[in-house]
Amino acid sequence: MKGKFITFEGSEGSGKSTQAVMVLDYLKSKNLPVVLLREPGGVKLSEKIRDILLDVNNTSMGDECETLLYMAARAQLVKEIIKPALQGGQIVLCDRFLDSTIAYQGWGSQVDLAAIETIGRFATGGVTPNLTLLFDIDTSKGLARTNAQKDRIENRSLEYHHRVRQGYLALAKKEPGRIKVISVDAPKEVIFEQVKHYIDVTLSEGS
Ligand code: TMP
């Protein structure tokens, strides 16, 4: 792959989406070919799946169905946009990716991690981020920063979201080369300085 794939991860209210937009603007200002996507979503079909996943009325959805829907949305986004963009030498920024399923469904809902790994490889075709920025925030503080109108996942218990955070931190420990933990206890401009450093290093690698 000629391009670079950079993902933004974190539990609820971590401010990752704000940082993703700041990175997009930063790279655009350098006239670099860059695209920002989100998961679940990013293309028409995956956005439809997103609506199903986040709809609070879908109370009967099982963990297996939920996991497969996240993977289905991902498979379509990879095939339609991510893979061709990377092959064309673009920088792809993605607000969430496979690590989200490991943290939320794997750690949060306790879906079998080995199954997630296998299905994940199938869904992504092995496309892996060059860099993952993990925005880490205290679980209660993060939840307090989300909208009053909570979606199906945000609605889950504090314990659930705490497991998600632990899952992310475990992932970062396992893959310190790819996943960089950024504590969000600072103004967004200060956080962005750290973010920019990791982005610059990643873009200079192999170029
Ligand atoms: P967002 O709030 O970052 O747009 O993400 C939508 C929600 O979906 C968020 O609560 C996290 C959740 N999610 C999963 O549970 N598993 C996944 O694989 C992804 C991509 C998101």
PDB file of C-alpha atoms and ligand atoms in Angstrom:
ATOM      1  CA  MET A   1       0.000   0.000   0.000  1.00  0.00           C
ATOM      2  CA  LYS A   2       1.423   3.372  -0.991  1.00  0.00           C
ATOM      3  CA  GLY A   3      -0.711   5.502   1.347  1.00  0.00           C
ATOM      4  CA  LYS A   4      -0.930   5.808   5.119  1.00  0.00           C
ATOM      5  CA  PHE A   5      -3.781   4.646   7.287  1.00  0.00           C
ATOM      6  CA  ILE A   6      -4.321   6.472  10.579  1.00  0.00           C
ATOM      7  CA  THR A   7      -7.134   5.651  12.998  1.00  0.00           C
ATOM      8  CA  PHE A   8      -8.619   7.519  15.950  1.00  0.00           C
ATOM      9  CA  GLU A   9      -9.887   5.474  18.866  1.00  0.00           C
ATOM     10  CA  GLY A  10     -11.235   6.054  22.328  1.00  0.00           C
ATOM     11  CA  SER A  11     -14.167   5.573  24.617  1.00  0.00           C
ATOM     12  CA  GLU A  12     -17.176   7.900  24.750  1.00  0.00           C
ATOM     13  CA  GLY A  13     -16.450  11.627  25.100  1.00  0.00           C
ATOM     14  CA  SER A  14     -12.729  11.303  24.452  1.00  0.00           C
ATOM     15  CA  GLY A  15     -12.655  14.135  21.902  1.00  0.00           C
ATOM     16  CA  LYS A  16     -11.163  11.895  19.185  1.00  0.00           C
ATOM     17  CA  SER A  17     -13.504  13.182  16.478  1.00  0.00           C
ATOM     18  CA  THR A  18     -12.470  16.802  17.140  1.00  0.00           C
ATOM     19  CA  GLN A  19      -8.814  15.809  16.862  1.00  0.00           C
ATOM     20  CA  ALA A  20      -9.516  13.874  13.653  1.00  0.00           C
ATOM     21  CA  VAL A  21     -10.943  17.027  12.056  1.00  0.00           C
ATOM     22  CA  MET A  22      -7.928  19.041  13.278  1.00  0.00           C
ATOM     23  CA  VAL A  23      -5.592  16.506  11.648  1.00  0.00           C
ATOM     24  CA  LEU A  24      -7.629  16.668   8.427  1.00  0.00           C
ATOM     25  CA  ASP A  25      -7.255  20.471   8.345  1.00  0.00           C
ATOM     26  CA  TYR A  26      -3.544  20.234   9.191  1.00  0.00           C
ATOM     27  CA  LEU A  27      -2.821  17.809   6.344  1.00  0.00           C
ATOM     28  CA  LYS A  28      -4.993  19.733   3.895  1.00  0.00           C
ATOM     29  CA  SER A  29      -3.037  22.898   4.763  1.00  0.00           C
ATOM     30  CA  LYS A  30       0.079  21.002   3.650  1.00  0.00           C
ATOM     31  CA  ASN A  31      -1.673  20.120   0.386  1.00  0.00           C
ATOM     32  CA  LEU A  32      -1.472  16.413   1.120  1.00  0.00           C
ATOM     33  CA  PRO A  33      -4.055  14.025  -0.348  1.00  0.00           C
ATOM     34  CA  VAL A  34      -6.182  13.123   2.655  1.00  0.00           C
ATOM     35  CA  VAL A  35      -9.620  11.749   3.384  1.00  0.00           C
ATOM     36  CA  LEU A  36     -11.493  11.524   6.714  1.00  0.00           C
ATOM     37  CA  LEU A  37     -13.968   8.699   7.281  1.00  0.00           C
ATOM     38  CA  ARG A  38     -15.950   7.439  10.216  1.00  0.00           C
ATOM     39  CA  GLU A  39     -17.022   4.041  11.496  1.00  0.00           C
ATOM     40  CA  PRO A  40     -19.563   2.667  11.455  1.00  0.00           C
ATOM     41  CA  GLY A  41     -20.351   4.587   8.274  1.00  0.00           C
ATOM     42  CA  GLY A  42     -18.362   6.500   5.700  1.00  0.00           C
ATOM     43  CA  VAL A  43     -20.267   5.166   2.677  1.00  0.00           C
ATOM     44  CA  LYS A  44     -23.994   4.951   1.970  1.00  0.00           C
ATOM     45  CA  LEU A  45     -24.456   1.292   2.837  1.00  0.00           C
ATOM     46  CA  SER A  46     -22.373   1.479   6.008  1.00  0.00           C
ATOM     47  CA  GLU A  47     -24.229   4.608   7.137  1.00  0.00           C
ATOM     48  CA  LYS A  48     -27.470   2.606   6.833  1.00  0.00           C
ATOM     49  CA  ILE A  49     -25.945  -0.104   9.009  1.00  0.00           C
ATOM     50  CA  ARG A  50     -24.887   2.634  11.473  1.00  0.00           C
ATOM     51  CA  ASP A  51     -28.499   3.738  11.825  1.00  0.00           C
ATOM     52  CA  ILE A  52     -29.519   0.173  12.720  1.00  0.00           C
ATOM     53  CA  LEU A  53     -26.653  -0.217  15.192  1.00  0.00           C
ATOM     54  CA  LEU A  54     -27.251   3.004  17.087  1.00  0.00           C
ATOM     55  CA  ASP A  55     -31.071   2.949  17.071  1.00  0.00           C
ATOM     56  CA  VAL A  56     -32.248   2.736  20.703  1.00  0.00           C
ATOM     57  CA  ASN A  57     -35.369   0.899  19.514  1.00  0.00           C
ATOM     58  CA  ASN A  58     -33.328  -2.147  18.496  1.00  0.00           C
ATOM     59  CA  THR A  59     -33.430  -3.514  22.033  1.00  0.00           C
ATOM     60  CA  SER A  60     -33.385  -7.185  21.026  1.00  0.00           C
ATOM     61  CA  MET A  61     -30.134  -7.089  19.026  1.00  0.00           C
ATOM     62  CA  GLY A  62     -27.820  -9.893  20.128  1.00  0.00           C
ATOM     63  CA  ASP A  63     -24.077  -9.488  20.622  1.00  0.00           C
ATOM     64  CA  GLU A  64     -23.327 -11.703  17.621  1.00  0.00           C
ATOM     65  CA  CYS A  65     -25.586  -9.695  15.315  1.00  0.00           C
ATOM     66  CA  GLU A  66     -24.110  -6.441  16.635  1.00  0.00           C
ATOM     67  CA  THR A  67     -20.536  -7.646  16.072  1.00  0.00           C
ATOM     68  CA  LEU A  68     -21.284  -8.832  12.543  1.00  0.00           C
ATOM     69  CA  LEU A  69     -23.051  -5.582  11.632  1.00  0.00           C
ATOM     70  CA  TYR A  70     -20.028  -3.530  12.730  1.00  0.00           C
ATOM     71  CA  MET A  71     -17.864  -5.861  10.653  1.00  0.00           C
ATOM     72  CA  ALA A  72     -20.203  -5.657   7.652  1.00  0.00           C
ATOM     73  CA  ALA A  73     -20.133  -1.855   7.735  1.00  0.00           C
ATOM     74  CA  ARG A  74     -16.330  -2.034   7.950  1.00  0.00           C
ATOM     75  CA  ALA A  75     -15.972  -4.519   5.071  1.00  0.00           C
ATOM     76  CA  GLN A  76     -17.927  -2.231   2.751  1.00  0.00           C
ATOM     77  CA  LEU A  77     -15.953   0.875   3.765  1.00  0.00           C
ATOM     78  CA  VAL A  78     -12.629  -0.910   3.269  1.00  0.00           C
ATOM     79  CA  LYS A  79     -13.640  -2.219  -0.147  1.00  0.00           C
ATOM     80  CA  GLU A  80     -15.290   0.962  -1.421  1.00  0.00           C
ATOM     81  CA  ILE A  81     -12.922   3.627  -0.088  1.00  0.00           C
ATOM     82  CA  ILE A  82     -10.069   2.668   2.236  1.00  0.00           C
ATOM     83  CA  LYS A  83      -8.262   0.094   0.103  1.00  0.00           C
ATOM     84  CA  PRO A  84      -8.457   2.012  -3.200  1.00  0.00           C
ATOM     85  CA  ALA A  85      -7.423   5.256  -1.445  1.00  0.00           C
ATOM     86  CA  LEU A  86      -4.394   3.595   0.149  1.00  0.00           C
ATOM     87  CA  GLN A  87      -3.452   1.962  -3.139  1.00  0.00           C
ATOM     88  CA  GLY A  88      -3.676   5.411  -4.736  1.00  0.00           C
ATOM     89  CA  GLY A  89      -1.228   6.839  -2.188  1.00  0.00           C
ATOM     90  CA  GLN A  90      -3.710   8.814  -0.082  1.00  0.00           C
ATOM     91  CA  ILE A  91      -3.644   9.419   3.648  1.00  0.00           C
ATOM     92  CA  VAL A  92      -6.755   7.832   5.118  1.00  0.00           C
ATOM     93  CA  LEU A  93      -7.950   9.063   8.505  1.00  0.00           C
ATOM     94  CA  CYS A  94     -10.634   6.950  10.111  1.00  0.00           C
ATOM     95  CA  ASP A  95     -12.629   7.820  13.225  1.00  0.00           C
ATOM     96  CA  ARG A  96     -12.725   4.290  14.746  1.00  0.00           C
ATOM     97  CA  PHE A  97     -11.784   0.943  13.128  1.00  0.00           C
ATOM     98  CA  LEU A  98     -11.309  -2.696  14.158  1.00  0.00           C
ATOM     99  CA  ASP A  99      -9.893  -1.798  17.595  1.00  0.00           C
ATOM    100  CA  SER A 100     -13.354  -0.420  18.453  1.00  0.00           C
ATOM    101  CA  THR A 101     -14.897  -3.862  17.950  1.00  0.00           C
ATOM    102  CA  ILE A 102     -12.205  -5.458  20.102  1.00  0.00           C
ATOM    103  CA  ALA A 103     -12.790  -2.883  22.868  1.00  0.00           C
ATOM    104  CA  TYR A 104     -16.611  -2.558  22.724  1.00  0.00           C
ATOM    105  CA  GLN A 105     -17.836  -5.982  21.634  1.00  0.00           C
ATOM    106  CA  GLY A 106     -14.797  -7.971  22.818  1.00  0.00           C
ATOM    107  CA  TRP A 107     -14.096  -6.353  26.166  1.00  0.00           C
ATOM    108  CA  GLY A 108     -17.385  -4.545  26.751  1.00  0.00           C
ATOM    109  CA  SER A 109     -19.817  -7.318  25.718  1.00  0.00           C
ATOM    110  CA  GLN A 110     -17.349 -10.182  26.153  1.00  0.00           C
ATOM    111  CA  VAL A 111     -17.704 -11.553  22.634  1.00  0.00           C
ATOM    112  CA  ASP A 112     -14.988 -14.119  21.890  1.00  0.00           C
ATOM    113  CA  LEU A 113     -11.821 -12.192  21.000  1.00  0.00           C
ATOM    114  CA  ALA A 114     -10.462 -14.946  18.754  1.00  0.00           C
ATOM    115  CA  ALA A 115     -13.694 -14.841  16.712  1.00  0.00           C
ATOM    116  CA  ILE A 116     -13.414 -11.048  16.405  1.00  0.00           C
ATOM    117  CA  GLU A 117      -9.837 -11.436  15.189  1.00  0.00           C
ATOM    118  CA  THR A 118     -10.816 -13.984  12.522  1.00  0.00           C
ATOM    119  CA  ILE A 119     -13.870 -12.085  11.305  1.00  0.00           C
ATOM    120  CA  GLY A 120     -11.868  -8.860  11.484  1.00  0.00           C
ATOM    121  CA  ARG A 121      -9.254 -10.222   9.120  1.00  0.00           C
ATOM    122  CA  PHE A 122     -12.010 -11.312   6.731  1.00  0.00           C
ATOM    123  CA  ALA A 123     -13.758  -7.921   6.872  1.00  0.00           C
ATOM    124  CA  THR A 124     -10.640  -5.783   6.442  1.00  0.00           C
ATOM    125  CA  GLY A 125      -8.732  -8.064   4.076  1.00  0.00           C
ATOM    126  CA  GLY A 126      -5.802  -7.517   6.405  1.00  0.00           C
ATOM    127  CA  VAL A 127      -5.764  -3.719   6.053  1.00  0.00           C
ATOM    128  CA  THR A 128      -4.149  -2.478   9.287  1.00  0.00           C
ATOM    129  CA  PRO A 129      -3.509   1.081  10.479  1.00  0.00           C
ATOM    130  CA  ASN A 130       0.035   2.466  10.312  1.00  0.00           C
ATOM    131  CA  LEU A 131      -0.817   4.541  13.367  1.00  0.00           C
ATOM    132  CA  THR A 132      -3.638   4.462  15.891  1.00  0.00           C
ATOM    133  CA  LEU A 133      -4.153   7.353  18.273  1.00  0.00           C
ATOM    134  CA  LEU A 134      -5.955   6.244  21.398  1.00  0.00           C
ATOM    135  CA  PHE A 135      -7.570   9.113  23.301  1.00  0.00           C
ATOM    136  CA  ASP A 136      -7.853   8.048  26.897  1.00  0.00           C
ATOM    137  CA  ILE A 137     -10.259   9.616  29.363  1.00  0.00           C
ATOM    138  CA  ASP A 138     -11.674   8.694  32.758  1.00  0.00           C
ATOM    139  CA  THR A 139     -14.867   6.731  31.982  1.00  0.00           C
ATOM    140  CA  SER A 140     -17.284   8.849  34.053  1.00  0.00           C
ATOM    141  CA  LYS A 141     -15.806  12.111  32.788  1.00  0.00           C
ATOM    142  CA  GLY A 142     -16.094  10.890  29.199  1.00  0.00           C
ATOM    143  CA  LEU A 143     -19.709   9.792  29.543  1.00  0.00           C
ATOM    144  CA  ALA A 144     -20.603  13.144  31.096  1.00  0.00           C
ATOM    145  CA  ARG A 145     -19.316  14.804  27.923  1.00  0.00           C
ATOM    146  CA  THR A 146     -21.712  12.911  25.615  1.00  0.00           C
ATOM    147  CA  ASN A 147     -25.113  14.226  24.446  1.00  0.00           C
ATOM    148  CA  ALA A 148     -28.123  13.918  26.736  1.00  0.00           C
ATOM    149  CA  GLN A 149     -29.747  11.999  23.855  1.00  0.00           C
ATOM    150  CA  LYS A 150     -27.752   8.784  24.175  1.00  0.00           C
ATOM    151  CA  ASP A 151     -27.545   6.154  21.403  1.00  0.00           C
ATOM    152  CA  ARG A 152     -27.891   2.388  21.886  1.00  0.00           C
ATOM    153  CA  ILE A 153     -24.227   1.918  22.841  1.00  0.00           C
ATOM    154  CA  GLU A 154     -23.773   5.094  24.904  1.00  0.00           C
ATOM    155  CA  ASN A 155     -26.803   3.998  26.925  1.00  0.00           C
ATOM    156  CA  ARG A 156     -24.875   1.058  28.416  1.00  0.00           C
ATOM    157  CA  SER A 157     -23.693   0.926  32.016  1.00  0.00           C
ATOM    158  CA  LEU A 158     -20.667   2.630  33.520  1.00  0.00           C
ATOM    159  CA  GLU A 159     -19.174  -0.847  34.109  1.00  0.00           C
ATOM    160  CA  TYR A 160     -19.567  -1.664  30.403  1.00  0.00           C
ATOM    161  CA  HIS A 161     -17.783   1.529  29.374  1.00  0.00           C
ATOM    162  CA  HIS A 162     -15.103   0.928  31.966  1.00  0.00           C
ATOM    163  CA  ARG A 163     -14.391  -2.491  30.407  1.00  0.00           C
ATOM    164  CA  VAL A 164     -14.154  -0.777  27.000  1.00  0.00           C
ATOM    165  CA  ARG A 165     -11.501   1.568  28.363  1.00  0.00           C
ATOM    166  CA  GLN A 166      -9.576  -1.325  29.906  1.00  0.00           C
ATOM    167  CA  GLY A 167      -9.765  -3.138  26.567  1.00  0.00           C
ATOM    168  CA  TYR A 168      -8.275  -0.192  24.732  1.00  0.00           C
ATOM    169  CA  LEU A 169      -5.459   0.149  27.258  1.00  0.00           C
ATOM    170  CA  ALA A 170      -4.710  -3.580  27.005  1.00  0.00           C
ATOM    171  CA  LEU A 171      -4.549  -3.284  23.215  1.00  0.00           C
ATOM    172  CA  ALA A 172      -2.137  -0.353  23.496  1.00  0.00           C
ATOM    173  CA  LYS A 173       0.066  -2.374  25.821  1.00  0.00           C
ATOM    174  CA  LYS A 174       0.103  -5.241  23.335  1.00  0.00           C
ATOM    175  CA  GLU A 175       0.878  -3.049  20.320  1.00  0.00           C
ATOM    176  CA  PRO A 176       2.886  -0.041  21.563  1.00  0.00           C
ATOM    177  CA  GLY A 177       4.464   0.527  18.145  1.00  0.00           C
ATOM    178  CA  ARG A 178       1.141   1.144  16.421  1.00  0.00           C
ATOM    179  CA  ILE A 179      -1.092   2.442  19.208  1.00  0.00           C
ATOM    180  CA  LYS A 180      -0.154   5.690  20.949  1.00  0.00           C
ATOM    181  CA  VAL A 181      -2.075   6.602  24.087  1.00  0.00           C
ATOM    182  CA  ILE A 182      -2.929  10.268  24.481  1.00  0.00           C
ATOM    183  CA  SER A 183      -4.355  11.427  27.772  1.00  0.00           C
ATOM    184  CA  VAL A 184      -7.044  14.018  27.125  1.00  0.00           C
ATOM    185  CA  ASP A 185      -6.593  15.960  30.351  1.00  0.00           C
ATOM    186  CA  ALA A 186      -5.493  19.150  28.539  1.00  0.00           C
ATOM    187  CA  PRO A 187      -6.906  21.802  26.205  1.00  0.00           C
ATOM    188  CA  LYS A 188      -7.492  20.506  22.680  1.00  0.00           C
ATOM    189  CA  GLU A 189      -4.682  22.671  21.239  1.00  0.00           C
ATOM    190  CA  VAL A 190      -2.175  21.133  23.670  1.00  0.00           C
ATOM    191  CA  ILE A 191      -3.400  17.629  22.838  1.00  0.00           C
ATOM    192  CA  PHE A 192      -3.092  18.445  19.152  1.00  0.00           C
ATOM    193  CA  GLU A 193       0.638  19.181  19.529  1.00  0.00           C
ATOM    194  CA  GLN A 194       1.135  15.592  20.664  1.00  0.00           C
ATOM    195  CA  VAL A 195      -1.136  14.306  17.903  1.00  0.00           C
ATOM    196  CA  LYS A 196       0.775  16.311  15.285  1.00  0.00           C
ATOM    197  CA  HIS A 197       4.063  14.815  16.470  1.00  0.00           C
ATOM    198  CA  TYR A 198       2.840  11.246  15.946  1.00  0.00           C
ATOM    199  CA  ILE A 199       1.313  12.142  12.576  1.00  0.00           C
ATOM    200  CA  ASP A 200       4.528  13.784  11.361  1.00  0.00           C
ATOM    201  CA  VAL A 201       6.621  10.799  12.443  1.00  0.00           C
ATOM    202  CA  THR A 202       4.284   8.342  10.710  1.00  0.00           C
ATOM    203  CA  LEU A 203       4.176  10.331   7.488  1.00  0.00           C
ATOM    204  CA  SER A 204       7.959  10.600   7.379  1.00  0.00           C
ATOM    205  CA  GLU A 205       8.385   6.834   7.745  1.00  0.00           C
ATOM    206  CA  GLY A 206       9.172   5.123   4.464  1.00  0.00           C
ATOM    207  CA  SER A 207       8.873   8.322   2.410  1.00  0.00           C
TER     208      SER A 207
HETATM  209  P1  TMP B   1     -19.015   7.233  17.459  1.00  0.00           P
HETATM  210  O1  TMP B   1     -19.805   7.671  18.633  1.00  0.00           O
HETATM  211  O2  TMP B   1     -17.552   7.369  17.614  1.00  0.00           O
HETATM  212  O3  TMP B   1     -19.522   7.800  16.159  1.00  0.00           O
HETATM  213  O4  TMP B   1     -19.226   5.628  17.344  1.00  0.00           O
HETATM  214  C1  TMP B   1     -20.480   5.074  17.323  1.00  0.00           C
HETATM  215  C2  TMP B   1     -20.695   4.095  18.447  1.00  0.00           C
HETATM  216  O5  TMP B   1     -20.455   2.776  17.998  1.00  0.00           O
HETATM  217  C3  TMP B   1     -19.840   4.297  19.690  1.00  0.00           C
HETATM  218  O6  TMP B   1     -20.677   4.184  20.830  1.00  0.00           O
HETATM  219  C4  TMP B   1     -18.884   3.136  19.650  1.00  0.00           C
HETATM  220  C5  TMP B   1     -19.632   2.077  18.900  1.00  0.00           C
HETATM  221  N1  TMP B   1     -18.793   1.126  18.168  1.00  0.00           N
HETATM  222  C6  TMP B   1     -18.758  -0.201  18.584  1.00  0.00           C
HETATM  223  O7  TMP B   1     -19.360  -0.553  19.598  1.00  0.00           O
HETATM  224  N2  TMP B   1     -18.022  -1.094  17.841  1.00  0.00           N
HETATM  225  C7  TMP B   1     -17.360  -0.744  16.700  1.00  0.00           C
HETATM  226  O8  TMP B   1     -16.713  -1.580  16.060  1.00  0.00           O
HETATM  227  C8  TMP B   1     -17.417   0.652  16.270  1.00  0.00           C
HETATM  228  C9  TMP B   1     -16.715   1.076  15.033  1.00  0.00           C
HETATM  229  C10 TMP B   1     -18.151   1.536  17.041  1.00  0.00           C
END
